[in-house]
Coordinates of C-alpha atoms in Angstrom, one line a residue:
X1 CA 15.0 -15.7 15.0
X2 CA 14.5 -16.5 11.3
X3 CA 12.8 -19.7 10.3
X4 CA 12.1 -21.2 7.0
X5 CA 8.6 -22.2 6.1
X6 CA 8.5 -25.6 4.3
X7 CA 7.0 -26.0 0.9
X8 CA 3.2 -25.8 0.7
X9 CA 1.3 -29.1 0.0
X10 CA 0.6 -30.0 -3.5
X11 CA -2.8 -30.5 -5.2
X12 CA -5.0 -33.0 -3.5
X13 CA -3.2 -32.7 -0.1
X14 CA -4.9 -31.3 2.9
X15 CA -3.8 -27.7 3.3
X16 CA -2.9 -27.2 7.0
X17 CA -2.5 -24.0 8.9
X18 CA 0.9 -22.3 8.8
X19 CA 1.4 -23.1 12.5
X20 CA 1.2 -26.8 11.9
X21 CA 3.6 -26.5 8.9
X22 CA 6.4 -25.0 10.9
X23 CA 9.2 -27.5 11.4
X24 CA 9.6 -28.3 15.1
X25 CA 13.2 -28.1 16.4
X26 CA 13.2 -31.9 16.8
X27 CA 12.2 -32.5 13.2
X28 CA 14.8 -30.3 11.5
X29 CA 17.6 -32.7 12.0
X30 CA 15.5 -35.6 10.7
X31 CA 14.6 -33.6 7.7
X32 CA 18.3 -32.9 7.0
X33 CA 19.1 -36.6 7.4
X34 CA 16.5 -37.7 4.8
X35 CA 19.0 -37.1 2.0
X36 CA 16.7 -34.8 0.0
X37 CA 18.1 -31.5 -1.2
X38 CA 15.9 -28.6 -0.1
X39 CA 14.5 -27.3 -3.3
X40 CA 15.3 -29.7 -6.2
X41 CA 13.7 -32.9 -4.9
X42 CA 16.9 -34.8 -6.0
X43 CA 19.1 -36.9 -3.7
X44 CA 21.3 -34.6 -1.7
X45 CA 24.5 -36.1 -3.1
X46 CA 23.4 -35.1 -6.6
X47 CA 21.6 -31.9 -6.1
X48 CA 23.0 -28.4 -6.5
X49 CA 21.4 -26.3 -3.7
X50 CA 19.9 -23.0 -4.8
X51 CA 22.0 -20.9 -2.5
X52 CA 25.2 -22.9 -2.6
X53 CA 24.8 -24.3 1.0
X54 CA 24.7 -28.1 1.1
X55 CA 21.9 -29.8 2.9
X56 CA 23.0 -30.4 6.4
X57 CA 23.5 -34.1 7.3
X58 CA 22.7 -35.4 3.8
X59 CA 23.5 -39.1 3.4
X60 CA 25.1 -40.1 0.1
X61 CA 22.8 -42.3 -1.9
X62 CA 19.8 -41.8 0.3
X63 CA 16.6 -41.2 -1.6
X64 CA 13.4 -39.8 -0.3
X65 CA 10.1 -38.9 -2.0
X66 CA 10.6 -36.0 -4.4
X67 CA 9.9 -32.5 -3.0
X68 CA 8.3 -29.9 -5.3
X69 CA 10.7 -28.9 -8.1
X70 CA 12.2 -25.5 -8.2
X71 CA 14.8 -24.7 -10.8
X72 CA 18.2 -23.6 -9.6
X73 CA 19.2 -19.9 -10.1
X74 CA 20.8 -19.1 -13.4
X75 CA 24.5 -17.9 -13.3
X76 CA 23.5 -14.2 -13.4
X77 CA 21.0 -14.3 -10.6
X78 CA 21.8 -12.7 -7.3
X79 CA 23.3 -15.3 -4.9
X80 CA 21.2 -15.2 -1.7
X81 CA 22.3 -17.1 1.4
X82 CA 20.0 -19.3 3.4
X83 CA 18.4 -17.6 6.3
X84 CA 19.9 -18.2 9.7
X85 CA 18.3 -21.3 11.2
X86 CA 16.7 -22.4 7.9
X87 CA 18.7 -25.6 7.8
X88 CA 19.8 -25.0 4.2
X89 CA 16.2 -25.2 2.8
X90 CA 16.9 -22.8 -0.1
X91 CA 14.9 -19.9 1.4
X92 CA 15.5 -16.7 -0.4
X93 CA 16.6 -14.5 2.5
X94 CA 16.6 -11.0 0.9
X95 CA 19.0 -9.7 3.6
X96 CA 16.5 -7.3 5.3
X97 CA 16.7 -6.5 9.0
X98 CA 14.5 -9.2 10.5
X99 CA 12.7 -8.4 13.8
X100 CA 13.3 -4.7 13.6
X101 CA 9.5 -3.8 13.6
X102 CA 6.8 -4.7 16.1
X103 CA 3.0 -4.5 16.0
X104 CA 2.9 -0.8 17.0
X105 CA 5.6 0.2 14.5
X106 CA 4.0 -1.7 11.7
X107 CA 0.6 -0.1 12.4
X108 CA 2.2 3.4 12.5
X109 CA 3.7 2.8 9.1
X110 CA 0.3 1.8 7.7
X111 CA -1.4 4.9 9.2
X112 CA 1.4 7.2 8.1
X113 CA 1.4 6.0 4.5
X114 CA -2.3 6.9 4.1
X115 CA -1.6 10.5 5.3
X116 CA -4.9 10.9 7.2
X117 CA -4.7 14.6 7.9
X118 CA -3.9 15.5 4.3
X119 CA -6.6 13.1 3.0
X120 CA -9.2 14.8 5.3
X121 CA -8.3 18.4 4.4
X122 CA -8.3 17.7 0.6
X123 CA -11.2 15.2 0.4
X124 CA -13.7 16.2 3.0
X125 CA -14.9 19.3 1.0
X126 CA -15.4 17.5 -2.3
X127 CA -17.1 14.6 -0.7
X128 CA -19.6 16.9 1.1
X129 CA -20.1 18.6 -2.3
X130 CA -21.2 15.3 -3.7
X131 CA -23.3 13.7 -0.9
X132 CA -23.8 16.4 1.7
X133 CA -24.6 15.3 5.2
X134 CA -24.1 11.6 4.3
X135 CA -20.3 12.1 4.1
X136 CA -19.7 9.9 7.2
X137 CA -21.8 7.2 5.7
X138 CA -19.8 7.3 2.4
X139 CA -16.6 7.1 4.4
X140 CA -17.9 3.9 6.0
X141 CA -18.9 2.6 2.6
X142 CA -15.4 3.3 1.2
X143 CA -14.0 1.5 4.2
X144 CA -15.9 -1.7 3.5
X145 CA -14.1 -2.9 0.4
X146 CA -10.7 -2.0 1.9
X147 CA -11.6 -4.0 5.0
X148 CA -12.5 -7.0 2.9
X149 CA -9.2 -6.7 1.0
X150 CA -7.3 -6.3 4.3
X151 CA -8.7 -9.7 5.3
X152 CA -7.2 -11.1 2.0
X153 CA -3.8 -9.5 2.8
X154 CA -3.9 -10.9 6.4
X155 CA -4.6 -14.5 5.2
X156 CA -2.0 -14.4 2.4
X157 CA 0.6 -12.9 4.7
X158 CA -0.1 -15.6 7.3
X159 CA 0.7 -18.3 4.7
X160 CA 3.4 -16.5 2.7
X161 CA 5.1 -13.6 4.6
X162 CA 7.1 -12.2 1.7
X163 CA 7.9 -8.5 1.2
X164 CA 6.8 -8.8 -2.4
X165 CA 3.2 -9.0 -1.1
X166 CA 0.8 -8.5 -4.0
X167 CA 3.5 -9.5 -6.6
X168 CA 4.5 -12.7 -4.8
X169 CA 1.1 -13.8 -3.8
X170 CA -0.4 -13.2 -7.3
X171 CA 2.4 -15.1 -8.9
X172 CA 1.7 -18.1 -6.6
X173 CA -2.0 -17.9 -7.4
X174 CA -2.2 -16.9 -11.0
X175 CA 1.2 -17.4 -12.5
X176 CA 4.2 -15.1 -13.4
X177 CA 2.5 -12.8 -16.0
X178 CA -0.5 -11.8 -13.9
X179 CA 1.8 -11.4 -10.9
X180 CA 4.2 -9.3 -12.8
X181 CA 1.5 -6.9 -13.9
X182 CA 0.1 -6.8 -10.4
X183 CA 3.5 -5.8 -9.1
X184 CA 3.8 -3.2 -11.9
X185 CA 0.5 -1.7 -10.9
X186 CA 1.7 -1.3 -7.3
X187 CA 5.0 0.2 -8.4
X188 CA 3.4 2.7 -10.8
X189 CA 0.7 3.7 -8.3
X190 CA 3.4 4.3 -5.6
X191 CA 5.6 6.4 -7.9
X192 CA 2.6 8.6 -8.8
X193 CA 1.7 9.0 -5.1
X194 CA 5.3 9.8 -4.1
X195 CA 5.5 12.6 -6.7
X196 CA 2.1 13.9 -5.6
X197 CA 3.1 13.8 -1.9
X198 CA 6.3 15.7 -2.6
X199 CA 4.4 18.4 -4.3
X200 CA 1.9 18.6 -1.5
X201 CA 4.6 18.8 1.1
X202 CA 6.2 21.6 -0.8
X203 CA 3.0 23.6 -1.2
X204 CA 2.0 23.2 2.5
X205 CA 5.6 24.0 3.6
X206 CA 5.4 27.5 1.9
X207 CA 1.8 27.9 3.1
X208 CA 2.9 27.2 6.7
X209 CA 5.9 29.6 6.3
X210 CA 3.6 32.3 5.0
X211 CA 1.2 31.7 7.9
X212 CA 3.9 31.9 10.5
X213 CA 5.7 34.9 9.0
X214 CA 2.5 36.6 8.0
X215 CA 4.0 37.2 4.6
X216 CA 2.0 36.6 1.4
X217 CA 5.2 36.8 -0.6
X218 CA 6.7 33.8 1.2
X219 CA 3.5 31.8 0.6
X220 CA 3.6 32.8 -3.1
X221 CA 7.0 31.2 -3.5
X222 CA 5.2 28.0 -4.2
X223 CA 3.9 29.5 -7.4
X224 CA 7.5 29.9 -8.7
X225 CA 8.0 26.8 -10.8
X226 CA 11.8 26.6 -10.2
X227 CA 11.5 27.1 -6.5
X228 CA 8.7 24.6 -6.2
X229 CA 10.5 21.9 -8.2
X230 CA 13.8 22.5 -6.3
X231 CA 12.0 22.2 -2.9
X232 CA 10.1 19.2 -4.0
X233 CA 13.3 17.4 -5.0
X234 CA 14.8 18.3 -1.6
X235 CA 11.9 16.6 0.1
X236 CA 12.3 13.6 -2.1
X237 CA 16.0 13.4 -1.4
X238 CA 15.4 13.7 2.4
X239 CA 12.7 11.0 2.4
X240 CA 14.9 8.7 0.3
X241 CA 17.8 9.2 2.7
X242 CA 15.7 8.3 5.8
X243 CA 14.3 5.2 4.1
X244 CA 17.8 4.2 2.9
X245 CA 19.1 4.2 6.5
X246 CA 16.7 1.5 7.6
X247 CA 13.6 0.8 9.7
X248 CA 15.1 2.2 13.0
X249 CA 15.4 5.7 11.5
X250 CA 12.0 5.3 9.8
X251 CA 10.3 4.3 13.0
X252 CA 11.7 7.2 15.0
X253 CA 10.5 9.8 12.5
X254 CA 7.1 8.1 12.0
X255 CA 6.3 7.9 15.7
X256 CA 6.7 11.6 16.1
X257 CA 4.9 12.6 12.9
X258 CA 1.9 10.2 13.2
X259 CA 1.6 11.1 16.9
X260 CA 1.4 14.8 16.0
X261 CA -1.3 14.2 13.4
X262 CA -3.5 12.1 15.7
X263 CA -3.1 14.5 18.6
X264 CA -4.1 17.5 16.4
X265 CA -7.1 15.6 15.1
X266 CA -8.2 14.8 18.6
X267 CA -7.9 18.4 19.6
X268 CA -9.8 19.6 16.5
X269 CA -12.6 17.1 17.1
X270 CA -13.0 18.0 20.8
X271 CA -13.0 21.8 20.2
X272 CA -15.3 21.6 17.1
X273 CA -17.9 19.5 18.9
X274 CA -17.7 21.5 22.0
X275 CA -18.2 24.8 20.2
X276 CA -21.0 23.3 18.0
X277 CA -22.9 22.1 21.0
X278 CA -23.2 25.7 22.4
X279 CA -25.6 26.5 19.5
X280 CA -24.2 30.0 19.2
X281 CA -22.5 29.4 15.8
X282 CA -24.1 30.3 12.5
X283 CA -24.3 27.2 10.3
X284 CA -23.7 24.7 13.1
X285 CA -26.0 21.7 13.2
X286 CA -26.8 19.0 15.7
X287 CA -25.6 15.4 15.2
X288 CA -28.0 12.9 13.6
X289 CA -27.6 9.1 13.3
X290 CA -29.0 9.5 9.8
X291 CA -25.6 10.8 8.7
X292 CA -24.3 7.2 8.9
X293 CA -27.0 5.9 6.6
X294 CA -25.7 5.4 3.0
X295 CA -29.2 4.7 1.7
X296 CA -30.1 8.4 2.4
X297 CA -27.8 9.6 -0.4
X298 CA -30.1 11.2 -3.0
X299 CA -29.0 9.2 -6.0
X300 CA -26.8 6.3 -7.0
X301 CA -24.6 8.6 -9.2
X302 CA -23.8 10.9 -6.3
X303 CA -23.1 7.9 -4.1
X304 CA -20.6 6.3 -6.5
X305 CA -18.9 9.7 -6.9
X306 CA -18.5 10.1 -3.2
X307 CA -17.5 6.4 -2.9
X308 CA -14.7 6.9 -5.4
X309 CA -13.3 9.7 -3.3
X310 CA -13.6 7.9 0.0
X311 CA -12.0 4.6 -1.2
X312 CA -8.8 6.3 -2.0
X313 CA -8.6 7.9 1.4
X314 CA -7.7 4.5 2.7
X315 CA -5.0 3.7 0.1
X316 CA -1.6 2.9 1.6
X317 CA -2.5 0.8 4.7
X318 CA -0.9 -2.2 3.0
X319 CA 2.6 -0.7 3.5
X320 CA 2.8 -2.4 6.9
X321 CA 2.5 -5.8 5.0
X322 CA 5.6 -5.0 2.9
X323 CA 7.8 -4.9 6.0
X324 CA 6.7 -8.4 7.0
X325 CA 10.3 -9.8 6.6
X326 CA 11.5 -7.1 9.0
X327 CA 8.6 -7.6 11.5
X328 CA 8.7 -9.8 14.6
X329 CA 6.1 -12.6 14.1
X330 CA 6.1 -11.9 10.3
X331 CA 3.3 -14.3 9.5
X332 CA 0.8 -12.7 11.9
X333 CA 1.9 -9.3 13.2
X334 CA 1.6 -7.4 9.8
X335 CA -1.9 -8.6 9.3
X336 CA -2.9 -7.5 12.7
X337 CA -1.2 -4.2 12.2
X338 CA -3.1 -3.7 8.9
X339 CA -6.4 -4.2 10.6
X340 CA -5.4 -1.9 13.5
X341 CA -4.3 0.8 11.1
X342 CA -7.7 0.5 9.3
X343 CA -9.6 0.9 12.5
X344 CA -7.6 4.0 13.5
X345 CA -8.1 5.5 10.0
X346 CA -11.9 4.9 9.8
X347 CA -12.3 6.2 13.4
X348 CA -10.3 9.3 12.6
X349 CA -12.3 10.0 9.4
X350 CA -15.7 9.5 11.0
X351 CA -15.0 11.6 14.1
X352 CA -13.5 14.4 12.1
X353 CA -16.2 14.4 9.5
X354 CA -18.9 14.5 12.2
X355 CA -17.2 17.2 14.2
X356 CA -16.6 19.4 11.1
X357 CA -20.3 19.0 10.0
X358 CA -21.5 19.8 13.4
X359 CA -19.4 23.0 13.6
X360 CA -19.5 24.3 10.0
X361 CA -22.5 22.6 8.4
X362 CA -22.6 21.8 4.7
X363 CA -23.4 25.2 3.3
X364 CA -21.8 26.7 0.3
X365 CA -20.7 30.0 2.0
X366 CA -18.2 31.0 4.6
X367 CA -16.8 28.1 6.6
X368 CA -19.5 25.7 5.2
X369 CA -17.9 22.4 4.1
X370 CA -19.8 22.7 0.8
X371 CA -18.1 26.0 -0.1
X372 CA -16.3 25.4 -3.4
X373 CA -13.7 28.1 -2.6
X374 CA -12.3 26.1 0.4
X375 CA -13.1 22.6 -0.7
X376 CA -9.5 21.7 -1.6
X377 CA -8.2 22.7 1.8
X378 CA -10.9 22.6 4.5
X379 CA -8.6 22.8 7.4
X380 CA -7.2 26.1 6.2
X381 CA -10.6 27.6 6.5
X382 CA -11.4 26.0 9.9
X383 CA -8.1 26.3 11.6
X384 CA -8.5 29.7 13.3
X385 CA -12.3 29.5 13.9
X386 CA -12.0 26.1 15.6
X387 CA -8.6 26.2 17.3
X388 CA -8.1 29.9 17.7
X389 CA -5.3 32.1 16.2
X390 CA -2.7 30.7 18.7
X391 CA -3.4 27.0 18.0
X392 CA -4.7 27.3 14.4
X393 CA -1.2 26.9 13.0
X394 CA -1.1 23.4 14.4
X395 CA -3.5 22.3 11.6
X396 CA -1.1 23.6 9.0
X397 CA 1.8 21.8 10.8
X398 CA -0.3 18.6 10.9
X399 CA -1.0 18.7 7.2
X400 CA 2.6 19.2 6.4
X401 CA 3.6 16.4 8.8
X402 CA 1.0 14.2 7.2
X403 CA 2.4 14.7 3.7
X404 CA 6.0 14.5 4.8
X405 CA 5.5 11.3 6.8
X406 CA 3.6 9.6 4.0
X407 CA 6.3 10.6 1.5
X408 CA 8.9 8.8 3.6
X409 CA 6.9 5.7 4.3
X410 CA 5.6 5.3 0.8
X411 CA 9.1 4.5 -0.2
X412 CA 8.8 1.3 1.8
X413 CA 6.3 -0.7 -0.4
X414 CA 7.8 0.3 -3.7
X415 CA 11.4 -0.5 -2.7
X416 CA 10.5 -3.8 -1.2
X417 CA 8.2 -4.8 -4.1
X418 CA 11.1 -4.0 -6.5
X419 CA 13.5 -6.0 -4.2
X420 CA 11.2 -9.0 -4.3
X421 CA 10.7 -8.8 -8.1
X422 CA 14.4 -8.6 -8.6
X423 CA 15.2 -11.4 -6.2
X424 CA 12.8 -13.7 -8.1
X425 CA 14.4 -12.6 -11.4
X426 CA 11.3 -10.6 -12.6
X427 CA 13.5 -7.4 -12.7
X428 CA 17.2 -6.9 -13.3
X429 CA 19.4 -8.4 -10.5
X430 CA 21.1 -5.2 -9.6
X431 CA 17.9 -4.0 -7.9
X432 CA 18.1 -6.8 -5.4
X433 CA 21.2 -5.4 -3.7
X434 CA 20.8 -4.8 0.1
X435 CA 22.9 -2.4 2.1
X436 CA 25.2 -4.5 4.2
X437 CA 25.0 -2.3 7.3
X438 CA 21.5 -0.7 7.1
X439 CA 20.0 -3.9 5.7
X440 CA 17.6 -2.0 3.4
X441 CA 16.9 -2.4 -0.3
X442 CA 19.5 0.3 -1.1
X443 CA 19.5 0.2 -4.9
X444 CA 15.7 -0.2 -5.1
X445 CA 15.1 2.7 -2.7
X446 CA 17.5 5.1 -4.5
X447 CA 16.0 4.0 -7.9
X448 CA 12.5 4.8 -6.5
X449 CA 13.7 8.3 -5.4
X450 CA 15.3 9.1 -8.7
X451 CA 12.3 7.9 -10.6
X452 CA 10.0 10.0 -8.4
X453 CA 12.1 13.1 -8.8
X454 CA 12.4 12.8 -12.5
X455 CA 8.7 12.0 -13.0
X456 CA 7.6 15.0 -11.0
X457 CA 10.1 17.4 -12.5
X458 CA 9.3 16.4 -16.1
X459 CA 5.6 16.4 -15.6
X460 CA 5.7 19.8 -13.9
X461 CA 7.7 21.3 -16.8
X462 CA 5.8 19.6 -19.6
X463 CA 2.3 20.5 -18.6
X464 CA 0.4 21.0 -15.3
X465 CA -2.6 19.3 -17.0
X466 CA -0.6 16.2 -17.6
X467 CA 0.5 16.1 -14.0
X468 CA -3.1 16.5 -12.8
X469 CA -4.3 13.8 -15.1
X470 CA -1.6 11.4 -14.0
X471 CA -2.7 11.9 -10.4
X472 CA -6.3 11.2 -11.4
X473 CA -5.2 8.0 -13.1
X474 CA -3.9 6.8 -9.8
X475 CA -7.3 5.4 -8.8
X476 CA -7.2 3.0 -11.8
X477 CA -3.8 1.5 -10.6
X478 CA -5.0 1.2 -7.0
X479 CA -8.1 -0.7 -7.9
X480 CA -6.2 -2.8 -10.4
X481 CA -3.7 -4.3 -8.0
X482 CA -5.9 -4.4 -4.9
X483 CA -8.6 -6.3 -6.8
X484 CA -6.2 -8.8 -8.3
X485 CA -4.6 -9.5 -4.9
X486 CA -8.1 -10.0 -3.4
X487 CA -9.0 -12.5 -6.1
X488 CA -5.6 -14.2 -5.7
X489 CA -6.4 -14.9 -2.0
X490 CA -9.7 -16.6 -2.9
X491 CA -8.0 -18.7 -5.6
X492 CA -4.9 -19.5 -3.6
X493 CA -6.9 -20.9 -0.7
X494 CA -9.7 -22.5 -2.8
X495 CA -9.0 -25.9 -1.3
X496 CA -9.2 -24.6 2.2
X497 CA -12.7 -23.1 1.9
X498 CA -14.6 -26.2 3.0
X499 CA -12.4 -26.7 6.0
X500 CA -14.2 -24.3 8.4
X501 CA -16.6 -21.4 8.4
X502 CA -13.8 -19.1 9.2
X503 CA -11.7 -20.2 6.2
X504 CA -14.8 -19.8 4.0
X505 CA -15.4 -16.3 5.2
X506 CA -11.9 -14.8 5.5
X507 CA -10.1 -16.7 2.7
X508 CA -12.9 -16.9 0.2
X509 CA -16.1 -14.8 0.6
X510 CA -14.6 -11.6 2.0
X511 CA -11.7 -11.3 -0.4
X512 CA -13.8 -12.2 -3.4
X513 CA -16.4 -9.7 -2.5
X514 CA -13.8 -7.0 -1.9
X515 CA -12.2 -7.8 -5.2
X516 CA -15.6 -7.6 -7.0
X517 CA -16.3 -4.2 -5.4
X518 CA -12.9 -2.8 -6.4
X519 CA -13.2 -4.3 -9.9
X520 CA -16.5 -2.5 -10.3
X521 CA -14.9 0.8 -9.2
X522 CA -12.1 0.0 -11.7
X523 CA -14.6 -0.4 -14.5
X524 CA -16.6 2.6 -13.5
X525 CA -13.5 4.7 -13.3
X526 CA -12.2 3.5 -16.6
X527 CA -15.6 4.5 -18.2
X528 CA -15.6 7.9 -16.6
X529 CA -12.0 8.5 -17.6
X530 CA -12.8 8.3 -21.3
X531 CA -14.8 11.6 -21.0
X532 CA -12.5 14.5 -21.8
X533 CA -14.1 16.5 -19.0
X534 CA -12.6 14.1 -16.4
X535 CA -9.6 15.4 -14.7
X536 CA -8.0 18.5 -16.2
X537 CA -10.3 18.5 -19.2
X538 CA -7.5 17.6 -21.7
X539 CA -8.1 15.0 -24.4
X540 CA -6.3 13.1 -27.1
X541 CA -8.2 12.5 -30.3
X542 CA -11.4 13.1 -28.4
X543 CA -10.5 10.6 -25.6
X544 CA -10.0 11.9 -22.0
X545 CA -6.3 12.5 -21.1
X546 CA -6.8 10.6 -17.8
X547 CA -7.9 7.5 -19.8
X548 CA -4.9 7.8 -22.2
X549 CA -2.5 8.1 -19.3
X550 CA -4.1 5.3 -17.1
X551 CA -4.4 2.8 -19.9
X552 CA -1.0 3.9 -21.3
X553 CA 0.8 3.1 -18.1
X554 CA -0.8 -0.4 -18.0
X555 CA 0.3 -1.0 -21.6
X556 CA 3.8 0.2 -20.8
X557 CA 3.8 -2.5 -18.1
X558 CA 3.0 -5.1 -20.8
X559 CA 5.9 -3.8 -23.0
X560 CA 8.4 -4.0 -20.1
X561 CA 7.1 -7.4 -19.1
X562 CA 7.9 -8.6 -22.7
X563 CA 11.4 -7.2 -22.4
X564 CA 12.0 -9.0 -19.1
X565 CA 10.5 -12.2 -20.5
X566 CA 13.4 -12.2 -23.0
X567 CA 16.0 -11.3 -20.3
X568 CA 14.7 -13.7 -17.7
X569 CA 12.8 -16.6 -19.2
X570 CA 13.2 -18.8 -16.1
X571 CA 10.8 -16.6 -14.1
X572 CA 8.2 -16.5 -16.8
X573 CA 8.4 -20.3 -17.3
X574 CA 7.5 -20.6 -13.6
X575 CA 10.8 -22.1 -12.6
X576 CA 11.8 -19.5 -10.0
X577 CA 8.7 -18.5 -8.0
X578 CA 6.1 -21.2 -7.6
X579 CA 3.4 -22.1 -5.2
X580 CA 5.9 -24.5 -3.5
X581 CA 8.6 -21.8 -3.0
X582 CA 9.1 -21.6 0.8
X583 CA 8.6 -18.3 2.6
X584 CA 10.7 -16.6 5.3
X585 CA 9.1 -16.5 8.7
X586 CA 10.5 -14.2 11.4
X587 CA 9.3 -15.3 14.8
X588 CA 8.5 -13.3 17.9

């Protein structure tokens, strides 16, 4: 069932919980009889409803106190019907498949987008290289700001369950310009991640084929630029097609792929700890609780280096929030799913890191996690020793499944953010088209797939260094939009903070602290990027290539925002999306 959330109270009113703001069935008819049009605040006989649906039961000439003003859509805006059961309140139903995702499905999407097995095999080695045995502690430290930001997402989603998430919430808190840039940061970060994931899936596909066939020539196909790009585009096309067909197809694929990843990790952890406890392995060490102490890291510089690596191992959990309009209990389930996904991720990371350290140690030779020759793919070195030759291939399969699953689910946040931005006239209206049968953001999904394919192909052909630097610039975008969203939560709920200790903590203190931590990482990363040695080592006029790309992408956003300001002035005047714009709530 789809139900419209009434406008939020205005300044000076007591802000109530979303539960108390839901219109009860007995009140809906009385609201319709009041004679007030849903979004304009004019008498119903005079008002032009936003969606073209007259207010039910409006009495001519009846006047009630004015509701918050929202300008009607301009003639070229997409015409969006009221949601079923909304009573003609002008809710912008985007046409998505409401109620198609539950708590488990939403949590699986959050876990899948992060790509936990790939993150572990590519990040565990470099993190050990920075902080040694304190790697589990650094993983916990990286989890903290993400947890704090997750509380912000939960509270914002409870009040405003909109698939535009960061974009919509930031517009409501800080206005259209800050919100547009926040949405831009999310879109750019996701496109970069999509292209990177497609490349990873391609590389591990040929690595797996080489492992299965025992042929080095097959594995070396990945080094052929034409073959690599063609395979990469095929992965992107397949992921786009699955996302295009809707959440039912997405869930079926994700249950299998995420289940495979977690099962292989459990097997790896059990066997690694079991073999390490025998004491017969060279390099193996016993577990110590000191591994979980972040204050045991030798220096602050090494701690921040390790922290930067660990923070981005959690990126992507917010994908489960972007399907809120397709989730049963859209105001509460996505927030719970995000926290559940975070718990699964941090548990997986801690157990795997501890098991790997116990089995292999942190030495710089052989299977040691500090070996620079195996740092970029730790599981490739540990697969056969831990799982044996028969089961070792499962780790390669899990890494491929991790990258492929994340590639597919990462289309979800970018397509739905673009859909929301287009619906609210912040982007061209064509991008708001939803497939009538699959009920997915069809045009936005295809556009994201095309942009990803073009981006990866062009970057691969222009320069491998440029592609590497673009991936390094990803961290800047992630901290940018996460921190803005966290601050938006504290500001949006600023009048609620004295209402209870819970509101103070979860709507104010936790989000603000998470935003400050990520803003600090943003500043530190920006400073480090200016060094030409950062990333691939390339530079432009003595400035690091990563800095040029990262800042350049943000400046490109400002240019595009200026263009859209001329094409859609109503959005940037604050007439389309305001604090009072009602949200769409899908009930259990």
